[in-house]
PDB file of C-alpha atoms in Angstrom:
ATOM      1  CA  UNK A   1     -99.833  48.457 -42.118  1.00 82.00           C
ATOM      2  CA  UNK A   2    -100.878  49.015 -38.505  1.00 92.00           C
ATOM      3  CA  UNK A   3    -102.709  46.420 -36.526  1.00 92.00           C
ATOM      4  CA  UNK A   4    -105.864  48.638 -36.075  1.00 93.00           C
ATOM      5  CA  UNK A   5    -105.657  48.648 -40.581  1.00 93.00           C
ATOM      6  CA  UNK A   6    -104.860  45.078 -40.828  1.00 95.00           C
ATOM      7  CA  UNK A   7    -107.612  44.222 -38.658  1.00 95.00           C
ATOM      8  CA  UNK A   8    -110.327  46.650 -41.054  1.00 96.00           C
ATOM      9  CA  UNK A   9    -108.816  45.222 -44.114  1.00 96.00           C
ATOM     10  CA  UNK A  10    -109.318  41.345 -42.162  1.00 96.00           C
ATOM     11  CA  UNK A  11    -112.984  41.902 -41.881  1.00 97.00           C
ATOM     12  CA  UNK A  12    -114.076  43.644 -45.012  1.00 97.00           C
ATOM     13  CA  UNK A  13    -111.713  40.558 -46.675  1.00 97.00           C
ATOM     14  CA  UNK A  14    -113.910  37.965 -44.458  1.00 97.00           C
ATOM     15  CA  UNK A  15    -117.501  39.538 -44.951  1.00 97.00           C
ATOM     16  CA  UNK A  16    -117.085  39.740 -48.774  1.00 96.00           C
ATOM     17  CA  UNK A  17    -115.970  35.912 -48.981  1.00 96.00           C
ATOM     18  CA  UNK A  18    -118.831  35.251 -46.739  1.00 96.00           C
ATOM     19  CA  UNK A  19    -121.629  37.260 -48.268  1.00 94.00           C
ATOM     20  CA  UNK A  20    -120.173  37.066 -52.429  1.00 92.00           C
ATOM     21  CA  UNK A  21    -120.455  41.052 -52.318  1.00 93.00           C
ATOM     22  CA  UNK A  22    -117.816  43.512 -52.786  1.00 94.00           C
ATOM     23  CA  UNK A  23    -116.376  44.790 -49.443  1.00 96.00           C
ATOM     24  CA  UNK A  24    -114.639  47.923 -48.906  1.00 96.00           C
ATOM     25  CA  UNK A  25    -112.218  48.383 -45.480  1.00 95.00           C
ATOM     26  CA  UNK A  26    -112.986  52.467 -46.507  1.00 93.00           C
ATOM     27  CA  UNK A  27    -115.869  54.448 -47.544  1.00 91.00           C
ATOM     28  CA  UNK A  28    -115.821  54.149 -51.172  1.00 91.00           C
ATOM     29  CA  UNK A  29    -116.428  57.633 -53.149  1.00 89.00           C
ATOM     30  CA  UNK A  30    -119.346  56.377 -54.960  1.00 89.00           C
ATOM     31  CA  UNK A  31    -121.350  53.330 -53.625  1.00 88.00           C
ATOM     32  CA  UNK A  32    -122.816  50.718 -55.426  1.00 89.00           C
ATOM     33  CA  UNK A  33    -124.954  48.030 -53.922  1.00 90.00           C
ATOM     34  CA  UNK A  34    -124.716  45.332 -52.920  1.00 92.00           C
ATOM     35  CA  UNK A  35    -121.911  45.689 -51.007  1.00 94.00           C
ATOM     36  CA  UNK A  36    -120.141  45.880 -47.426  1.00 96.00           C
ATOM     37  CA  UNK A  37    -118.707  48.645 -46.116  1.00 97.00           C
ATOM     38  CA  UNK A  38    -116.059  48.264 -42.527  1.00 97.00           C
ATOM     39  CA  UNK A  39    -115.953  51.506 -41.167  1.00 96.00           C
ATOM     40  CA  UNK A  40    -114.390  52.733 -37.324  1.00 96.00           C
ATOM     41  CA  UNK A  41    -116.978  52.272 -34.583  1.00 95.00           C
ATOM     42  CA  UNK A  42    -117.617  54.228 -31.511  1.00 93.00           C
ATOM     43  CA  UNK A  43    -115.298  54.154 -29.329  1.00 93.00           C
ATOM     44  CA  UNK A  44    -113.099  53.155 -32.175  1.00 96.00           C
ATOM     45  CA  UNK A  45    -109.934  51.806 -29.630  1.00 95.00           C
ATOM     46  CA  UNK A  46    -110.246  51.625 -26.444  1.00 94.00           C
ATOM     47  CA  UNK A  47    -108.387  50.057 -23.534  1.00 92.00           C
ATOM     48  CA  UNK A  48    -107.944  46.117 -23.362  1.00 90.00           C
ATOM     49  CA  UNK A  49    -108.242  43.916 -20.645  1.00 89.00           C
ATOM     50  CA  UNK A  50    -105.222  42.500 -21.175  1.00 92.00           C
ATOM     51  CA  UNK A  51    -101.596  44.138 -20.297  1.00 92.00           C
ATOM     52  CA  UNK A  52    -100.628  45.963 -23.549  1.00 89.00           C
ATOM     53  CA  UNK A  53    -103.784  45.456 -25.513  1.00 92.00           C
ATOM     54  CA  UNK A  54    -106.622  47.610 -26.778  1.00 94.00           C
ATOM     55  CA  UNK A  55    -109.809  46.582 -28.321  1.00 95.00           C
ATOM     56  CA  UNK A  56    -110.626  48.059 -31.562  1.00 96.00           C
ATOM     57  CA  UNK A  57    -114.616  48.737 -32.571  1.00 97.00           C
ATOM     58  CA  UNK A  58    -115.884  48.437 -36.585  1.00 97.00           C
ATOM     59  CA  UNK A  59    -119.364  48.860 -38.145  1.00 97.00           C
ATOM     60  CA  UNK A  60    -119.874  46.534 -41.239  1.00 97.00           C
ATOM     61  CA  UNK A  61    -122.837  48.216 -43.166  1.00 96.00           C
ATOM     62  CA  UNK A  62    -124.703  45.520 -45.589  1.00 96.00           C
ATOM     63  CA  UNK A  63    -125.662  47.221 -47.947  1.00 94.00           C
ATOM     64  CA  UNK A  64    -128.600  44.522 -50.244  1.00 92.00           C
ATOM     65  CA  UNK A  65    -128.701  45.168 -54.005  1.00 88.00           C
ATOM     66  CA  UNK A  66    -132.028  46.461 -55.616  1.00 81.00           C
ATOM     67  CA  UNK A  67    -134.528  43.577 -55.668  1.00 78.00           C
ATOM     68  CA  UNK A  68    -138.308  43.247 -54.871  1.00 80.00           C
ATOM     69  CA  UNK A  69    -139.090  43.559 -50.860  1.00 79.00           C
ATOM     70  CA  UNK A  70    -139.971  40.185 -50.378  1.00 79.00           C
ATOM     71  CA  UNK A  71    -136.032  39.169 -51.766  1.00 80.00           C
ATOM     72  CA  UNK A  72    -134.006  42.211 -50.181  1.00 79.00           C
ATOM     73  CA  UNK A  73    -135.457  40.917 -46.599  1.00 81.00           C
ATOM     74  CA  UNK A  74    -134.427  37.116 -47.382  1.00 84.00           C
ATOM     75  CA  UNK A  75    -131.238  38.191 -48.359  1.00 89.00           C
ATOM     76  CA  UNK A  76    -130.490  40.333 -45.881  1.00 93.00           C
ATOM     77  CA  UNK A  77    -131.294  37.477 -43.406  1.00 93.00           C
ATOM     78  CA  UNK A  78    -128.919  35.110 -45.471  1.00 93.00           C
ATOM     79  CA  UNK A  79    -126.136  37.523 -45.888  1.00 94.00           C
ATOM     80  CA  UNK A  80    -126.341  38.753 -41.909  1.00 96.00           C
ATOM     81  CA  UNK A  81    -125.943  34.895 -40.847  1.00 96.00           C
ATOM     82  CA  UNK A  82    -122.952  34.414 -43.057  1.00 96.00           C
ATOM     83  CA  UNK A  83    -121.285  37.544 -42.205  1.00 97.00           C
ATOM     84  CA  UNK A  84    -121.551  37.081 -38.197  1.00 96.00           C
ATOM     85  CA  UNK A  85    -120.810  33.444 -38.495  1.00 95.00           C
ATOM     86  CA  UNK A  86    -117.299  34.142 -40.947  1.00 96.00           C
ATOM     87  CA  UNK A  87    -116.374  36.816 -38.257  1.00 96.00           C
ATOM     88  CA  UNK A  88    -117.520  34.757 -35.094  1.00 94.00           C
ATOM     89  CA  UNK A  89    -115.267  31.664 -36.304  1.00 94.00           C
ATOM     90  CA  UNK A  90    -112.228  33.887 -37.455  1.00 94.00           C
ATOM     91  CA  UNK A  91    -112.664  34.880 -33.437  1.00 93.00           C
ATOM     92  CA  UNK A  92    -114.243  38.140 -34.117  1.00 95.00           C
ATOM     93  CA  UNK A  93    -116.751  39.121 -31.599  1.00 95.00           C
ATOM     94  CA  UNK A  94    -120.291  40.639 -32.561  1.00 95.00           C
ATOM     95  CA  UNK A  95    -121.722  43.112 -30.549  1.00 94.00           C
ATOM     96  CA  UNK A  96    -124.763  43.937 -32.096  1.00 95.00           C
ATOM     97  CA  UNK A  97    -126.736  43.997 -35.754  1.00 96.00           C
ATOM     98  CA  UNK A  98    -128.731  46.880 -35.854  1.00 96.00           C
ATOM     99  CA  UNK A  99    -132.729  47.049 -36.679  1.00 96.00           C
ATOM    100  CA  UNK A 100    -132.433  46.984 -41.147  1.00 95.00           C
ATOM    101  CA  UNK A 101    -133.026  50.002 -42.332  1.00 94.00           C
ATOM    102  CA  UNK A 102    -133.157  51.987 -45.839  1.00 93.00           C
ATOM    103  CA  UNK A 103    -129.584  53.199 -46.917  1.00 92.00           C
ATOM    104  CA  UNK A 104    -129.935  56.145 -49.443  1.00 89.00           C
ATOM    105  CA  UNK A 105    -127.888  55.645 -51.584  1.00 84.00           C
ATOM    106  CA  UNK A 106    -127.651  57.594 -55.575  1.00 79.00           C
ATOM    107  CA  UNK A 107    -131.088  58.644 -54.432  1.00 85.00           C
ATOM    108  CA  UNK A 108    -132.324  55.104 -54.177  1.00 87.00           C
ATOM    109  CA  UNK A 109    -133.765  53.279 -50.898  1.00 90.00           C
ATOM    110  CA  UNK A 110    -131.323  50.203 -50.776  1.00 91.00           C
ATOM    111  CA  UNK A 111    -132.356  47.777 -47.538  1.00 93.00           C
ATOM    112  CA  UNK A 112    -129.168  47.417 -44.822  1.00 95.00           C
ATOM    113  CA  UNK A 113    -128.197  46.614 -41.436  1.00 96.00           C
ATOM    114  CA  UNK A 114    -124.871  47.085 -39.225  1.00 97.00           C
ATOM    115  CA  UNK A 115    -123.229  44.869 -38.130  1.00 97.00           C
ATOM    116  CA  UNK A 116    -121.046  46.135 -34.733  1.00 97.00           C
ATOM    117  CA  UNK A 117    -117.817  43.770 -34.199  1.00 97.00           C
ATOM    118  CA  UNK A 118    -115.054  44.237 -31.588  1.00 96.00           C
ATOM    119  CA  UNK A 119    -111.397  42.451 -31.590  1.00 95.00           C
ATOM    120  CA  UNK A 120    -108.464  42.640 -29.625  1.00 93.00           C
ATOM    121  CA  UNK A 121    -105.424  44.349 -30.606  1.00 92.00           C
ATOM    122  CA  UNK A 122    -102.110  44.791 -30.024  1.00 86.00           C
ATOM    123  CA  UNK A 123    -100.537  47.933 -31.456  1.00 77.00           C
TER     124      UNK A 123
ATOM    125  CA  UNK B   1     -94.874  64.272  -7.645  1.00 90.00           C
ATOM    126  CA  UNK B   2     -94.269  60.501  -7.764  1.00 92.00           C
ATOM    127  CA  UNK B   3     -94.766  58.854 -10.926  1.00 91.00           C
ATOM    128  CA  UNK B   4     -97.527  56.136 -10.902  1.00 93.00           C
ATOM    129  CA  UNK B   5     -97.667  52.953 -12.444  1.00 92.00           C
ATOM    130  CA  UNK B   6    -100.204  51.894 -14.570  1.00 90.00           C
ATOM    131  CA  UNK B   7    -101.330  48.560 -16.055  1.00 89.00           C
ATOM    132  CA  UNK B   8    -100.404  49.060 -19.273  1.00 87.00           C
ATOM    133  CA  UNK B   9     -97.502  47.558 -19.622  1.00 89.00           C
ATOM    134  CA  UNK B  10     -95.413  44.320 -17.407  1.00 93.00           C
ATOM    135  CA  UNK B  11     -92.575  42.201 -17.807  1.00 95.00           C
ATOM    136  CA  UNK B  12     -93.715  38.817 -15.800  1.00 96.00           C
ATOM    137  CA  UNK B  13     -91.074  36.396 -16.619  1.00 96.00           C
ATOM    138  CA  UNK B  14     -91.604  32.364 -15.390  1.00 97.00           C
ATOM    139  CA  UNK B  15     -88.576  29.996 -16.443  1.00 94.00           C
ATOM    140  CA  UNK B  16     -87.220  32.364 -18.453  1.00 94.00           C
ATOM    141  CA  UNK B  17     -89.942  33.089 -20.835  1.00 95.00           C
ATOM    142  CA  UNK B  18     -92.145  35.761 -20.792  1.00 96.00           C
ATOM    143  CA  UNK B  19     -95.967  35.615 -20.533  1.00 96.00           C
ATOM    144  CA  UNK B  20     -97.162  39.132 -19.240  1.00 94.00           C
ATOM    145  CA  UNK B  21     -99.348  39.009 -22.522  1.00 94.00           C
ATOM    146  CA  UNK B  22    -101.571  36.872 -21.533  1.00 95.00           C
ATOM    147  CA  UNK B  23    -102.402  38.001 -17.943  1.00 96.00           C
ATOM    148  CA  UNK B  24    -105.142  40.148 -16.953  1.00 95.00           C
ATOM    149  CA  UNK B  25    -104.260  40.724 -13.461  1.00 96.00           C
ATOM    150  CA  UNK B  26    -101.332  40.323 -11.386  1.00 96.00           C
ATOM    151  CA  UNK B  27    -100.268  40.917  -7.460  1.00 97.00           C
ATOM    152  CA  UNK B  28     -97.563  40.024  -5.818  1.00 97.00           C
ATOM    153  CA  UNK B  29     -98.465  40.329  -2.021  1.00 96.00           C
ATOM    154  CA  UNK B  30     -97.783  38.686   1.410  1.00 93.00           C
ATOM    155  CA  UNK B  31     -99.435  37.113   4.264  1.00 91.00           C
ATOM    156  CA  UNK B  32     -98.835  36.167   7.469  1.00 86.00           C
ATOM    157  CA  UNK B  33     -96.730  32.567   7.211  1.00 83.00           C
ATOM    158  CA  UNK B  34     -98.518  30.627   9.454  1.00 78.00           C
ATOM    159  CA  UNK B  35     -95.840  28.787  11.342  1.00 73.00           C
ATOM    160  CA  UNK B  36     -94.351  29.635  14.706  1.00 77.00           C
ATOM    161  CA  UNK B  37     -92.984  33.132  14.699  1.00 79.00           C
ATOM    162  CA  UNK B  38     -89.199  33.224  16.149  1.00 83.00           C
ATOM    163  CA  UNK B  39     -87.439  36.171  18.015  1.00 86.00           C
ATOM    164  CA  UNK B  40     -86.059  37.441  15.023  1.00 83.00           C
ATOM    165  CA  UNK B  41     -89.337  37.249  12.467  1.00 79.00           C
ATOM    166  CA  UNK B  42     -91.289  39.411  15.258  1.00 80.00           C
ATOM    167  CA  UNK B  43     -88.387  42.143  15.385  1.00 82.00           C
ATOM    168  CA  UNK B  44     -88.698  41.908  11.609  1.00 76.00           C
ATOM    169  CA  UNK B  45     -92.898  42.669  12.036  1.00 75.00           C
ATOM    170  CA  UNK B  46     -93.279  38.779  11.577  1.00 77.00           C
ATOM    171  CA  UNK B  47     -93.079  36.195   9.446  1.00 82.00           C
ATOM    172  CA  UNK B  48     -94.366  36.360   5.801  1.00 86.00           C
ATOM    173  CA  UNK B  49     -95.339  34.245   2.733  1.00 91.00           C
ATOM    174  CA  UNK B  50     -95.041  36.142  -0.322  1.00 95.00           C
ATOM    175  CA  UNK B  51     -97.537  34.919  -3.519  1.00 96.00           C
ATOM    176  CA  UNK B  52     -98.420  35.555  -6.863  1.00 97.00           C
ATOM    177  CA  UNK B  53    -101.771  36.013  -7.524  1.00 97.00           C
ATOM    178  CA  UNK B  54    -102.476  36.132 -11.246  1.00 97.00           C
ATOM    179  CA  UNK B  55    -105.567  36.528 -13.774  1.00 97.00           C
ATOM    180  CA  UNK B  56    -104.770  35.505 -17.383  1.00 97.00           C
ATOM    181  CA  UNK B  57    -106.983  34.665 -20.645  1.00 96.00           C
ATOM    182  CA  UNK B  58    -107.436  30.308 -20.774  1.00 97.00           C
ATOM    183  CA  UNK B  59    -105.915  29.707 -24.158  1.00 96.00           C
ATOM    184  CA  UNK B  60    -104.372  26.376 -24.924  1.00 96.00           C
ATOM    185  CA  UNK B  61    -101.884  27.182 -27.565  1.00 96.00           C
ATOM    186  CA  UNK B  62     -98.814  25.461 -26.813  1.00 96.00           C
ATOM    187  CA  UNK B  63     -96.583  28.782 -25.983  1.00 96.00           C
ATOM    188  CA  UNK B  64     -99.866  30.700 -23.791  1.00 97.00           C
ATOM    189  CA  UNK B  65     -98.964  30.887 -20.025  1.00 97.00           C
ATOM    190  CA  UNK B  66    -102.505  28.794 -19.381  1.00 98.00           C
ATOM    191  CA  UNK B  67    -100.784  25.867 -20.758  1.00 97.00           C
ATOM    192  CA  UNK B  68     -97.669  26.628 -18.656  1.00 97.00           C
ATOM    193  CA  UNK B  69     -99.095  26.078 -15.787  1.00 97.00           C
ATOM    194  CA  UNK B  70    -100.975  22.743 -16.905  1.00 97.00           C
ATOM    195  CA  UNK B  71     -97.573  21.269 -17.917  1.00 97.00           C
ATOM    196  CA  UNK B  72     -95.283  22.200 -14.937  1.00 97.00           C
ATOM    197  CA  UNK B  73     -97.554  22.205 -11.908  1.00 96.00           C
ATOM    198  CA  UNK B  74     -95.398  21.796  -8.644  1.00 96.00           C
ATOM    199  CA  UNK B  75     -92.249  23.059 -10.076  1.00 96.00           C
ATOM    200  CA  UNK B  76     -90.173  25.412  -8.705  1.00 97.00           C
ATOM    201  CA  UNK B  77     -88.760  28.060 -11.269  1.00 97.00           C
ATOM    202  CA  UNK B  78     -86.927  31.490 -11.434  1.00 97.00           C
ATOM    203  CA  UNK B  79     -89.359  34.979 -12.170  1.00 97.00           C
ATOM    204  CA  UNK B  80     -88.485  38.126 -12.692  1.00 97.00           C
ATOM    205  CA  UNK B  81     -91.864  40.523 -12.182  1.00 97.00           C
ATOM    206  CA  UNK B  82     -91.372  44.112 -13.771  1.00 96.00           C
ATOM    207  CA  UNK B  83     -94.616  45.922 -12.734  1.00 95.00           C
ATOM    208  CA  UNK B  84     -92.889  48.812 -15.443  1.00 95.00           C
ATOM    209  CA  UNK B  85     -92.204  46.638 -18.393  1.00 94.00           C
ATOM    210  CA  UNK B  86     -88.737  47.661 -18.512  1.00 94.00           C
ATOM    211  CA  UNK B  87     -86.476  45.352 -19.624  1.00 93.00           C
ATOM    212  CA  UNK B  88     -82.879  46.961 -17.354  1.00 95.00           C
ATOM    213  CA  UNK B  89     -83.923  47.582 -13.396  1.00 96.00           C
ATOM    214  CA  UNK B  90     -83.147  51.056 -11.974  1.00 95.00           C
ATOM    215  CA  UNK B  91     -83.563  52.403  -8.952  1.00 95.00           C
ATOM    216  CA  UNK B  92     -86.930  53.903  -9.689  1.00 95.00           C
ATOM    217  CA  UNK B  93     -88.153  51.145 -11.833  1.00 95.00           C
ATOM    218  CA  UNK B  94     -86.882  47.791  -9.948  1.00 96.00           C
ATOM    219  CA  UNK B  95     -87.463  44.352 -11.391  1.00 97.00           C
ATOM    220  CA  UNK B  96     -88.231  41.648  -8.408  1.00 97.00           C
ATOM    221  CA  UNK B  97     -87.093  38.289  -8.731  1.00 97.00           C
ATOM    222  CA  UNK B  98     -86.459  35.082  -6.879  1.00 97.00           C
ATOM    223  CA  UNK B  99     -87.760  31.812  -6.826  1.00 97.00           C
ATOM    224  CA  UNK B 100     -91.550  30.587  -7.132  1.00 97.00           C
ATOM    225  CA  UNK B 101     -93.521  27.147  -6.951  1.00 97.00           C
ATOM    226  CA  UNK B 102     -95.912  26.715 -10.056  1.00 97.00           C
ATOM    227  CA  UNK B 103     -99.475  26.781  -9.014  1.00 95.00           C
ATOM    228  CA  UNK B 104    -102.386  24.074  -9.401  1.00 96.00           C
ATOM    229  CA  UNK B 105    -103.262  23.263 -12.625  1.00 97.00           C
ATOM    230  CA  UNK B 106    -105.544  25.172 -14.150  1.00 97.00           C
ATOM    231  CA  UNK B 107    -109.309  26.100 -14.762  1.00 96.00           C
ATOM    232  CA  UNK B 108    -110.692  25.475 -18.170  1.00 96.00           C
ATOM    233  CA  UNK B 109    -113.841  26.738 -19.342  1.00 96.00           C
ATOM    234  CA  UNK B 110    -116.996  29.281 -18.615  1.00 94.00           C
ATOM    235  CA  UNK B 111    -119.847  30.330 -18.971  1.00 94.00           C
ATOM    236  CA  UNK B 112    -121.848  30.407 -22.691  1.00 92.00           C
ATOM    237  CA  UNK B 113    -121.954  33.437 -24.957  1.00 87.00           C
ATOM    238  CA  UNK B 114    -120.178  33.884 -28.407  1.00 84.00           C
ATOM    239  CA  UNK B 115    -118.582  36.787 -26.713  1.00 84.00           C
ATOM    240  CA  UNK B 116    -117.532  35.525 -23.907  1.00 89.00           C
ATOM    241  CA  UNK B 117    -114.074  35.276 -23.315  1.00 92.00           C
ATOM    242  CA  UNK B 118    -112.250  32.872 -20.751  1.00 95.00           C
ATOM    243  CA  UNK B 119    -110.231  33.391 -17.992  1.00 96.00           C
ATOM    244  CA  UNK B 120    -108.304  32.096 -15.059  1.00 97.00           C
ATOM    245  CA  UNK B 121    -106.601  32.859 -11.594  1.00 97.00           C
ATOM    246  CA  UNK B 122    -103.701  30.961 -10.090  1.00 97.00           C
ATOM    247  CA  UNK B 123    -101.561  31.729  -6.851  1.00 97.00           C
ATOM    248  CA  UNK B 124     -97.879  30.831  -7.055  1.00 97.00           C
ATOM    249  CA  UNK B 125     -96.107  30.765  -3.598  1.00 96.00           C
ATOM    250  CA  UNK B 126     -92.654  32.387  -3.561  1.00 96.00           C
ATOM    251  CA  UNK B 127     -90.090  30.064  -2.073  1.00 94.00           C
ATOM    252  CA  UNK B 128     -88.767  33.160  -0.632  1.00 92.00           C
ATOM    253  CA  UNK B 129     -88.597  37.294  -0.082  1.00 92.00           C
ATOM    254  CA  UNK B 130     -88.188  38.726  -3.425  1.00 95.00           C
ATOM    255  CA  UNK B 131     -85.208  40.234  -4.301  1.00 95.00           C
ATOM    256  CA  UNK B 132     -85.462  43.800  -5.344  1.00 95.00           C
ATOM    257  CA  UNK B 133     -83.264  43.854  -8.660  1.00 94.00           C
ATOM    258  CA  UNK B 134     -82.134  48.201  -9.147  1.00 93.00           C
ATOM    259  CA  UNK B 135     -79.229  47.913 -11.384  1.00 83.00           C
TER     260      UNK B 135
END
């Protein structure tokens, strides 16, 4: 697999051990919540700082199951803090966890945020 | 049109072993040497002191060049610098090589940030003028 895969496959592997919910390192075809999706960021590679390296960009979207307000914003909260610290540890870097917002999902409202991670590769 | 070369790619060998992964930045430039010029270094343009100066990442795993430098400080070793990677010199891609004296030890640490990634610059002072390896 190439670095760039291994690396998607490293994270969604990570966040699901962290978090307990099902992560995907692809868009599934049909989404069900809770779960966490690692999708390319923008820029998706760009150059390193390093000679021969690149860095490669991901969105993780946490996607909370269907609860009551009051327990979707907890648990986002809970499941944010054990995603970024997994990924921080595993030398991940986090760039940036979006304002939550309602994922519409199977024409339901499910509570999510993104989280933006960087790494370095080398292809 | 002359072909340019870009930093994607080097070949920075110290002792034999390779460490152009870990560098961020590296120069190999001159200066003016600093002791009494003879006859001969002025009809040469003067007398120069060739140096590496080199950025790299501060890691301390036992193989990273950062902890290279810690452990052989003050020694003089054998480099070969390939600005093109390449692994055979030719004439339009040379290797240089010679000898060089292992910087100070080095810097460890930075400033705070969970992003924040550490780094560190060393000179090296060439023992003499690099050779210019073609073949």
């Amino acid at each position: 697999m190439s670095a760039i895969g291994v690396a998607r496959a490293d994270i969604a592997a990570l966040v699901e051990e962290a978090t307990s919910v099902k992560g995907f390192a692809y868009l599934p075809e049909r989404l069900v919540p809770p779960c966490a999706v690692v999708m390319p960021g923008a820029t998706y590679i760009e150059s390193g700082d390093t000679f021969g390296s690149f860095t490669a960009r991901y969105t993780v979207d946490l996607v909370m199951g269907n609860a009551a307000n009051s327990v979707s914003s907890s648990g986002l909260d809970d499941q944010l803090e054990n995603a970024i610290i997994a990924l921080v540890n595993e030398g991940y870097s986090i760039e940036q966890v979006s304002q939550p917002y309602a994922m519409e999902v199977n024409n339901a409202a499910y509570l999510s945020a993104t989280i933006q991670v960087t790494t370095k590769i080398r292809p | 049109m002359s072909t340019r070369i870009k930093g994607a790619q080097l070949a920075l060998e110290f002792g034999g072993t390779d460490y152009w992964a870990d560098a961020t930045s590296v120069v190999l430039d001159n200066e003016d040497a600093g002791a009494a010029t003879t006859f001969e270094d002025a009809s040469l343009g003067g007398a120069r002191k060739f140096f590496f100066t080199i950025s790299a990442i501060q890691s301390t795993t036992a193989s990273s060049f950062w902890n290279y430098v810690w452990a052989n400080t003050g020694e003089v070793v054998t480099y070969t610098y390939a600005p093109w990677g390449n692994v055979t010199p030719t004439a339009d891609q040379p290797h240089f090589t010679g000898s060089v004296k292992i910087g100070a030890k080095p810097a460890i640490g930075g400033d705070a940030g969970v992003n924040n990634e550490f780094t560190f610059t060393t000179r090296f002072d060439c023992e003499e003028v690099p050779t210019l390896e073609v073949a």
